[in-house]
mmCIF file of C-alpha atoms in Angstrom:
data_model
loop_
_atom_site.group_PDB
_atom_site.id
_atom_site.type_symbol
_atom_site.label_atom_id
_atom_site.label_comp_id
_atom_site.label_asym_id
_atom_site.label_seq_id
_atom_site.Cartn_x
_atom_site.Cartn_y
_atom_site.Cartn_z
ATOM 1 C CA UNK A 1 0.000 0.000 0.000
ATOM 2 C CA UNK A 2 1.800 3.249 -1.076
ATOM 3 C CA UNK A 3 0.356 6.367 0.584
ATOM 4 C CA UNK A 4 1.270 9.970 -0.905
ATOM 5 C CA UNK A 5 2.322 12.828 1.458
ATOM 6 C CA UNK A 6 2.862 15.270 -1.286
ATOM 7 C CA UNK A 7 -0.144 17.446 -0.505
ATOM 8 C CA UNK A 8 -0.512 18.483 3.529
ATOM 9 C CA UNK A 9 -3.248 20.407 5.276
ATOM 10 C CA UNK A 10 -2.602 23.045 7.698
ATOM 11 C CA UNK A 11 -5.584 22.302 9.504
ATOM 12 C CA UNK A 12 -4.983 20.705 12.657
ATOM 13 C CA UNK A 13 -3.767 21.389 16.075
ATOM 14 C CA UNK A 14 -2.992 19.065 19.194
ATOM 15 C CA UNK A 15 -4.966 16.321 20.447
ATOM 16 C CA UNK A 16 -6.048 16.096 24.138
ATOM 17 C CA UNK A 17 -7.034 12.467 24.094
ATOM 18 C CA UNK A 18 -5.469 8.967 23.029
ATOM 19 C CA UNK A 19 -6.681 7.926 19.684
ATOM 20 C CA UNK A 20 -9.519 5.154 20.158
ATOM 21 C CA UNK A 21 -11.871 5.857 17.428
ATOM 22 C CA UNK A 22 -11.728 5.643 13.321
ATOM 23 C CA UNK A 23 -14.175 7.868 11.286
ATOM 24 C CA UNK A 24 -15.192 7.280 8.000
ATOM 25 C CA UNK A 25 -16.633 10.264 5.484
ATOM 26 C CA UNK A 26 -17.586 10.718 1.874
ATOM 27 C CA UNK A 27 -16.039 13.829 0.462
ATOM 28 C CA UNK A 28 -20.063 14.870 -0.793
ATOM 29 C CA UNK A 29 -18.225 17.061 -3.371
ATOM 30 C CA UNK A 30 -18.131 17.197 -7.315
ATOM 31 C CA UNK A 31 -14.796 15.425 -7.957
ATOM 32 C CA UNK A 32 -11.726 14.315 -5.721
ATOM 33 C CA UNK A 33 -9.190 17.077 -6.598
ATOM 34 C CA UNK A 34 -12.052 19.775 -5.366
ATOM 35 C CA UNK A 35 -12.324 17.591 -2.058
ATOM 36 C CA UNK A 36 -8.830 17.680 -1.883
ATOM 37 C CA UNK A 37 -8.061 21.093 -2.107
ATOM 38 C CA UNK A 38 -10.633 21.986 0.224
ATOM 39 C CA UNK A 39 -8.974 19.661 2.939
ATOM 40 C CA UNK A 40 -5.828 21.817 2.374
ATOM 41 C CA UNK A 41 -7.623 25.306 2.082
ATOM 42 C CA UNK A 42 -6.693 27.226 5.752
ATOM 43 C CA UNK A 43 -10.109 29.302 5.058
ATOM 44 C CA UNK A 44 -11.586 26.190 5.441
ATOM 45 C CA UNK A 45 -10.724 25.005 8.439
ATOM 46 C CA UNK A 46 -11.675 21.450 7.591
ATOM 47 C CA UNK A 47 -9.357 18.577 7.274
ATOM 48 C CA UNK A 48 -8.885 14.623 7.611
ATOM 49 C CA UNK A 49 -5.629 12.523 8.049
ATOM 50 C CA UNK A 50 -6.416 10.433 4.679
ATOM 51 C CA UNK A 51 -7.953 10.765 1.429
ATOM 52 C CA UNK A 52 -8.901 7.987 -0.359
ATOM 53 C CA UNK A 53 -9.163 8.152 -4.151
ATOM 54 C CA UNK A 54 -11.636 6.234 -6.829
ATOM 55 C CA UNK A 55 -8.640 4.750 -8.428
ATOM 56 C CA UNK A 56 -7.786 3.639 -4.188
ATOM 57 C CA UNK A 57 -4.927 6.414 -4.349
ATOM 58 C CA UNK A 58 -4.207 6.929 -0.816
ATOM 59 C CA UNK A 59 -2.975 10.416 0.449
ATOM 60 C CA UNK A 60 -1.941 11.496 3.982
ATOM 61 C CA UNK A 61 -2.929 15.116 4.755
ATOM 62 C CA UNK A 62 -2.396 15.328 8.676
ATOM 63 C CA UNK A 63 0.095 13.189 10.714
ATOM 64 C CA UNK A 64 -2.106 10.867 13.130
ATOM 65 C CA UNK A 65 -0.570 11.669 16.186
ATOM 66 C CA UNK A 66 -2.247 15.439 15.427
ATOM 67 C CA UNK A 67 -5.559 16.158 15.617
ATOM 68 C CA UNK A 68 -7.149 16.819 11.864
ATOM 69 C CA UNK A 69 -10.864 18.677 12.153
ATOM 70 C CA UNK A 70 -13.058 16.075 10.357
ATOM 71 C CA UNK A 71 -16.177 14.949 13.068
ATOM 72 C CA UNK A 72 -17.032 18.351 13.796
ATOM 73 C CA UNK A 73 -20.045 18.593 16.938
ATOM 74 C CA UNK A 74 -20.971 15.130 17.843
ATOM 75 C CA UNK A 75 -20.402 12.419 20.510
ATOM 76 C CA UNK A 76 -19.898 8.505 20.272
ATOM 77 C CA UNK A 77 -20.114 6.549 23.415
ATOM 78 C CA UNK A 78 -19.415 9.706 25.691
ATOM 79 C CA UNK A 79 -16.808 11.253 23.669
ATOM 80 C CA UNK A 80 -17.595 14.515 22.540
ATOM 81 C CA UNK A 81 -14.208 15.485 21.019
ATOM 82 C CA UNK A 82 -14.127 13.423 17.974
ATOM 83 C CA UNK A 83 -11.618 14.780 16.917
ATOM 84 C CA UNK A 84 -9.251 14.238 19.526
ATOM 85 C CA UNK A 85 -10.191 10.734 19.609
ATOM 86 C CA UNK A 86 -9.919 9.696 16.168
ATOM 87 C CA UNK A 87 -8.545 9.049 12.667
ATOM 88 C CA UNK A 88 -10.126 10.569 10.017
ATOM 89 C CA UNK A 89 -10.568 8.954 6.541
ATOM 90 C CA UNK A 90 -12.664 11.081 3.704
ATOM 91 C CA UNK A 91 -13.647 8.973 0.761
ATOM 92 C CA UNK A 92 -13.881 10.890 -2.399
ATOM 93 C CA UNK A 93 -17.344 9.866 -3.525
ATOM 94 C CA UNK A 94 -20.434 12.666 -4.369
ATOM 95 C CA UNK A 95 -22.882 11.199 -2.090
ATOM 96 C CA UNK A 96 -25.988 13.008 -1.451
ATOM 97 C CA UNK A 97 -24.589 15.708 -2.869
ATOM 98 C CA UNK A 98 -23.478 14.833 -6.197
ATOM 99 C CA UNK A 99 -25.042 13.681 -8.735
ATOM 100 C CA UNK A 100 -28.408 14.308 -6.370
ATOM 101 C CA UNK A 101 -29.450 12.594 -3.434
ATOM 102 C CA UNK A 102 -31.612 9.349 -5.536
ATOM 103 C CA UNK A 103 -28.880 8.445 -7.398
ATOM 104 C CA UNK A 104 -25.638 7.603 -4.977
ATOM 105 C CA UNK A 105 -22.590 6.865 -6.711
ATOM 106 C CA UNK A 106 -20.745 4.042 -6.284
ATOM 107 C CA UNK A 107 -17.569 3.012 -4.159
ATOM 108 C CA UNK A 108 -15.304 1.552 -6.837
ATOM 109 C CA UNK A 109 -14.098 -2.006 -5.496
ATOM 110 C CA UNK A 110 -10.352 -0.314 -6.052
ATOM 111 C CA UNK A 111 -11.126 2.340 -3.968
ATOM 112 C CA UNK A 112 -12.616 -0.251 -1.306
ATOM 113 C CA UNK A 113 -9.875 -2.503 -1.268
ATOM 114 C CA UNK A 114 -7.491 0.670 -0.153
ATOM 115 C CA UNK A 115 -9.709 1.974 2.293
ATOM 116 C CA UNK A 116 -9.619 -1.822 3.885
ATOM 117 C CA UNK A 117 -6.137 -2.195 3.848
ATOM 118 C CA UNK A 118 -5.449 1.449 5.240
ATOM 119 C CA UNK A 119 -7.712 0.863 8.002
ATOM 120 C CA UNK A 120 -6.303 -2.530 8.606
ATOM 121 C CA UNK A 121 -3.051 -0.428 9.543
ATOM 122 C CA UNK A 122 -4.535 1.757 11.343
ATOM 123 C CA UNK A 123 -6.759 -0.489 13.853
ATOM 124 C CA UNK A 124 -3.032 -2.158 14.405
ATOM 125 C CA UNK A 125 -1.413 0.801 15.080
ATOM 126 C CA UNK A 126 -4.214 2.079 17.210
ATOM 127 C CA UNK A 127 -5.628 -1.114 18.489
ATOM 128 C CA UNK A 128 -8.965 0.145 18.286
ATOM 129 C CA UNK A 129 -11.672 -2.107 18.935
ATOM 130 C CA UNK A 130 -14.456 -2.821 16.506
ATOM 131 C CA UNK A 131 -16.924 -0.970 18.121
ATOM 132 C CA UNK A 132 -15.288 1.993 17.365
ATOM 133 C CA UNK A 133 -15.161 1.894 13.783
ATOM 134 C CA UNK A 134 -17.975 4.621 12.529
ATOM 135 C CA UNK A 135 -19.731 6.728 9.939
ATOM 136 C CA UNK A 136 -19.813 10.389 10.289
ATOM 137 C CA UNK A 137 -23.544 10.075 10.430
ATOM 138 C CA UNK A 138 -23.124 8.194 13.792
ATOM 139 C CA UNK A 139 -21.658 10.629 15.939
ATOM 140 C CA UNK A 140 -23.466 13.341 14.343
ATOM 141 C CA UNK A 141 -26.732 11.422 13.381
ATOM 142 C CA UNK A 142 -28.759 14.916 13.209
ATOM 143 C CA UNK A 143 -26.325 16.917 10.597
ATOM 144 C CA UNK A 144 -24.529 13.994 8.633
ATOM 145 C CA UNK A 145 -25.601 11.172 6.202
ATOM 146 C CA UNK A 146 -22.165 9.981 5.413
ATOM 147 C CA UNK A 147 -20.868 7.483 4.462
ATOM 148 C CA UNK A 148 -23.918 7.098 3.220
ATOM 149 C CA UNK A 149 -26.363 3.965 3.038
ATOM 150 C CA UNK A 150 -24.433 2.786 0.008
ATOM 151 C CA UNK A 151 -20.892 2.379 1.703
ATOM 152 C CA UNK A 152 -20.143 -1.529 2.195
ATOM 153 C CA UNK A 153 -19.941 -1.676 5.769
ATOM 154 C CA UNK A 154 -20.498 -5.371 5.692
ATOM 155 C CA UNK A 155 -17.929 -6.016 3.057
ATOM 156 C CA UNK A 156 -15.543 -3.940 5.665
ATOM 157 C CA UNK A 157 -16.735 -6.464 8.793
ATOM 158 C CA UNK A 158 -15.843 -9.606 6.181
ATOM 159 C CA UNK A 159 -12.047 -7.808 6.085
ATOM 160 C CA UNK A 160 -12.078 -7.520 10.162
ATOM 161 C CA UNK A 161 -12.936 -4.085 10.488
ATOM 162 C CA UNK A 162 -15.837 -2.452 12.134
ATOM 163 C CA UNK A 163 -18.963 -4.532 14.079
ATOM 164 C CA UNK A 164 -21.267 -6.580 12.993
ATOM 165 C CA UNK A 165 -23.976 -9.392 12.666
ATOM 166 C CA UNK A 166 -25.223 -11.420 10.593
ATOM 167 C CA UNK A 167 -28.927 -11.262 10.164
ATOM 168 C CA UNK A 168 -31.731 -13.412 8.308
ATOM 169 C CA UNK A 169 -32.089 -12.684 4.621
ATOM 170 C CA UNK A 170 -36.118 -11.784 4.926
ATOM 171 C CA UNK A 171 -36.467 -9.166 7.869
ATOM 172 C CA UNK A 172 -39.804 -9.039 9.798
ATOM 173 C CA UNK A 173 -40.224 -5.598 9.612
ATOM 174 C CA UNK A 174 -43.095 -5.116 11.201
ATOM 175 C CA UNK A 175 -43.515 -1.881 12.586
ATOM 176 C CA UNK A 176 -43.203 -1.536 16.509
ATOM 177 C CA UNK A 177 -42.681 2.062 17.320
ATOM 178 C CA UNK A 178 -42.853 5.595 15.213
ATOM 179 C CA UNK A 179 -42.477 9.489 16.344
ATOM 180 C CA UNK A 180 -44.545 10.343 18.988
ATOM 181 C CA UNK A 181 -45.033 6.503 21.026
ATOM 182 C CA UNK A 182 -44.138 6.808 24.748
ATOM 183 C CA UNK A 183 -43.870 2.934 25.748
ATOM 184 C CA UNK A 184 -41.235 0.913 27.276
ATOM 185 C CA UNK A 185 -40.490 -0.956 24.371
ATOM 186 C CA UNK A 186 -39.129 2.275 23.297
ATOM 187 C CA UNK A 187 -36.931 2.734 26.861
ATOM 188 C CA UNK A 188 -35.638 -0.736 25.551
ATOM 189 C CA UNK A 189 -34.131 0.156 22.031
ATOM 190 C CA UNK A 190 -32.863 3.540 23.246
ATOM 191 C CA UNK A 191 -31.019 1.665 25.925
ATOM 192 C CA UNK A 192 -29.433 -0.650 23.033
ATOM 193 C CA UNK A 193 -28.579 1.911 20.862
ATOM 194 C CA UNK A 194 -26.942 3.899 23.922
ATOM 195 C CA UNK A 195 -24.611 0.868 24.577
ATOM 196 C CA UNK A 196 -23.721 0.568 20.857
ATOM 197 C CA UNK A 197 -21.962 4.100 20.989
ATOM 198 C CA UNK A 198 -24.969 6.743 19.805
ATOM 199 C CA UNK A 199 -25.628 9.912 21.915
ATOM 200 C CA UNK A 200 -29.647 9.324 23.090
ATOM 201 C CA UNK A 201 -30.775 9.438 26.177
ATOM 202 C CA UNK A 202 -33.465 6.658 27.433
ATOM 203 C CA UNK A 203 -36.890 8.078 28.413
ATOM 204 C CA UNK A 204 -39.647 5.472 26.637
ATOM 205 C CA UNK A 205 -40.514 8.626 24.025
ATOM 206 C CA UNK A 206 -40.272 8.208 20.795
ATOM 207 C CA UNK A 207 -38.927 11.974 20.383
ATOM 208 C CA UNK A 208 -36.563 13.661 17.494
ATOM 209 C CA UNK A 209 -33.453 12.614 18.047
ATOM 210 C CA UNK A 210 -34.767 9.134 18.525
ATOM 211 C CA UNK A 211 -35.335 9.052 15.129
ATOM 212 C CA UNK A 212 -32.340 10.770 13.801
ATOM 213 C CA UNK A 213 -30.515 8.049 15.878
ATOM 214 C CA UNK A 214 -32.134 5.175 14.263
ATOM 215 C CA UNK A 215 -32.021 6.540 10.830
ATOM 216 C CA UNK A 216 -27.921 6.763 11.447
ATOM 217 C CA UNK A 217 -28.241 3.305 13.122
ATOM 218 C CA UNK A 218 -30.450 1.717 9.696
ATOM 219 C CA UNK A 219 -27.892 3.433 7.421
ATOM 220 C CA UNK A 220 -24.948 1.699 8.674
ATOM 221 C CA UNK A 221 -26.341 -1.858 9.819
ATOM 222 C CA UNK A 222 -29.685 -1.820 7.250
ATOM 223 C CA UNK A 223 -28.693 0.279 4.425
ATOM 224 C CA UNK A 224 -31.522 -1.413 2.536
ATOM 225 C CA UNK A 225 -34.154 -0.053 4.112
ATOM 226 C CA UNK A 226 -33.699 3.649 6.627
ATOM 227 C CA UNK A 227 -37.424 4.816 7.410
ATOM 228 C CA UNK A 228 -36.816 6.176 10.684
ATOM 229 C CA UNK A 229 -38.827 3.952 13.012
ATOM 230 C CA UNK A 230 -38.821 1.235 15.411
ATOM 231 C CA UNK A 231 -39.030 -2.377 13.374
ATOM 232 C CA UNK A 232 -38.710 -6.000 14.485
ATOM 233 C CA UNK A 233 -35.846 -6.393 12.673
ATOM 234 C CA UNK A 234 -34.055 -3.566 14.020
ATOM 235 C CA UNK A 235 -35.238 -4.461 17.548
ATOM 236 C CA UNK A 236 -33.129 -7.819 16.763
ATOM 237 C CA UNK A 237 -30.366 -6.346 14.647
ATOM 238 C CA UNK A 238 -29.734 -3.797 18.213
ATOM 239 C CA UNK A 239 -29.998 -6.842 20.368
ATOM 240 C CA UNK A 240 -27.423 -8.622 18.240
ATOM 241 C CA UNK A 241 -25.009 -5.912 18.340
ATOM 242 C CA UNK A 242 -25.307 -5.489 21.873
ATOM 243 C CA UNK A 243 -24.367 -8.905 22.532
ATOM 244 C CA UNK A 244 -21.226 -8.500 20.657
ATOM 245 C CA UNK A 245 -20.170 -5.644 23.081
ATOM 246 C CA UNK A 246 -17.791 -6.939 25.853
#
């Protein structure tokens, strides 16, 4: 794996906590070289340690033992300085953004293969745990989408990288709960999602955030199907990632 360290951001500063998490973003912009020199702009005030390319070109923008501004406002299991926690990885890919948000472009198996074998690294050097491999949209469920509902998480999880379960091919997805319920079903899945790593606190309502959280939570472990609300399915698929948890 060859990684470039031609181009470097100057947008970073010093971390204040050991590295324990890796983040994983889409770029959401037109084309890679636009993403790429937005990383590096100083107006912009944005950055990430990697960049992965369609063709799985690999650059390094910030050192990891600095802390690159990539998570932004958000929290994952009571840390609320992403960014001091974490390694960033950006993905060039349009997402909702580009070409619009019904037609989500693909993740090239080249570019795939790189982001797996970067990550790989990084988990060694890092020893993070599998828990703590995330989407932007989970630590900020309520402002981000990415990676998106068409990144491979599961392919990632087959290479030994993030968490995950295997689940039965037909779903009973019976509806259980939706926006507005107050029940202690509700209390139950709250609670589960809470122990995964989101940010929501457990009070039986089925309230705003509730369903930002499970939107995030259906986009990265049931990309095939994100309404929002409480299912069967999801009410297993929670259960089964809980018992993964040490």
């Amino acid at each position: 794996m060859k990684i470039d360290r031609t181009d470097q951001s100057p947008n970073f500063n010093e971390r204040s906590l050991p590295i324990s998490q890796l983040v994983l973003h889409y770029t959401g912009m037109e084309t890679g070289q636009a993403a790429l020199e937005r990383l590096c702009d100083a107006d912009a005030k944005v950055s990430a340690h990697y960049i992965v390319f369609e063709d799985g070109r690999i650059s390094q923008l910030v050192e990891e033992e600095k802390r690159a501004w990539h998570a932004g406002v958000g929290n994952w299991r009571g840390i609320s300085d992403i960014n001091s926690s974490s390694i960033g990885i950006e993905i060039v890919n349009g997402g909702h953004n580009f070409p619009n948000a019904d037609d989500l472009p693909p993740y090239p198996d080249e570019q795939i293969n790189a982001v797996i074998a970067l990550s790989k690294t990084i988990l060694e050097r890092h020893e993070i745990q599998a828990w703590n491999v995330i989407g932007h949209s989970d630590l900020a469920p309520e402002r981000k989408e990415d990676p998106g509902e068409h990144f491979p998480w599961s392919s990632l999880a087959a290479a030994g990288i993030g968490l995950w379960a295997e689940f039965e091919a037909h779903p009973d997805t019976r509806i259980l709960f939706e926006p507005g319920d107050r029940d202690r079903g509700v209390s139950i899945i709250q609670q589960g999602l809470a122990q995964i790593g989101y940010d929501i606190a457990v009070t039986g309502q089925f309230d705003e955030r509730t369903k930002f959280v499970m939107t995030a939570f259906q986009r990265h472990w049931r990309p095939s199907n994100i309404p929002g609300v409480i299912d069967m399915d999801c009410l297993q698929r929670v259960g089964a990632l809980v018992r993964l948890l040490p």
